[in-house]
XYZ file of C-alpha atoms in Angstrom:
18
model
C -8.941 -3.334 7.871
C -6.480 -4.993 5.561
C -7.466 -2.927 2.552
C -6.775 0.354 4.335
C -3.491 -0.961 5.676
C -2.429 -2.026 2.201
C -3.346 1.375 0.782
C -1.266 3.146 3.418
C 1.653 0.802 2.817
C 1.367 1.404 -0.911
C 1.619 5.141 -0.351
C 4.690 4.778 1.837
C 6.409 2.313 -0.453
C 4.549 1.356 -3.646
C 5.449 -2.253 -4.367
C 4.398 -3.874 -7.625
C 3.172 -0.526 -8.914
C 6.429 0.723 -10.374
């Protein structure tokens, strides 16, 4: 479940997306 965890983390603090 690393993909889901990464998605949740990205929503909380988008890193490398901004």
